[in-house]
Amino acid sequence: MEHYRTRSVDHPQRQQQPRRPAPAAQPIGGVPAQGGGGRPRPAPARRLPRPRLTGLGGGLFACVAMTLAAGIAWLLFGGSLFAYGLLFLPVTAATALWVRPADLITAPISAPIAFAAGLWPISGGSGGFGAELMGIVSALSLHAGWLYGGTLVSALIVVVRKAVLISRRRLPRRTG
């Protein structure tokens, strides 16, 4: 599988010319040409940086978050699978929103894996390995609605993000 670079490579052979600032607009008749009446513009709102997870990072984030969600459900709600399912929905949405555009397809794939990974502590199996495995299988089959719902949330977010990316690429660029 090929991985494409996300940053440009600086070549020592190429020397980039420094950009010159655009010339300032000349006032016409004492009034600034840009409009605004001499009031200073408000500073742009500072936004938090958006996390950009790789496909593997998104899957690891979802698995760790669901394991923590299982711990929260076990401590606060006595191992309620309903609470676990409710916590699964925002985790899948966050994973789908934070994954890089190049790795969008991995978000709906990692959702069921994360659901199963976090289910182990609260699945209700007791005893040896076989009993634990049967507890996980039973919990997966009885609470498949949460699994399908979270995967659907993740897939819908990915489809919308991909449609926005495609529409931005197809729009003609304005020069001016």
Short mmCIF file of C-alpha atoms in Angstrom, two decimals, residues 21 34 65 74 81 94 100 116 122 125 128 132 136 148 159 161 166:
data_model
loop_
_atom_site.label_atom_id
_atom_site.label_comp_id
_atom_site.label_asym_id
_atom_site.label_seq_id
_atom_site.Cartn_x
_atom_site.Cartn_y
_atom_site.Cartn_z
CA PRO A 21 3.53 41.97 0.42
CA GLN A 34 -10.89 49.32 1.56
CA ALA A 65 -11.77 5.42 24.25
CA TRP A 74 -18.56 -0.52 35.00
CA LEU A 81 -24.35 -2.27 28.31
CA ALA A 94 -15.31 11.81 17.10
CA ARG A 100 -7.40 12.51 8.08
CA ALA A 116 -15.68 -5.37 20.66
CA ILE A 122 -18.24 -5.57 31.05
CA GLY A 125 -18.19 -13.65 31.32
CA GLY A 128 -11.83 -19.22 31.99
CA GLU A 132 -15.07 -14.81 28.67
CA ILE A 136 -18.31 -11.20 24.54
CA TYR A 148 -24.91 -0.96 13.92
CA VAL A 159 -19.77 10.14 3.48
CA ARG A 161 -16.91 14.69 4.73
CA ILE A 166 -15.05 16.31 -3.62
#
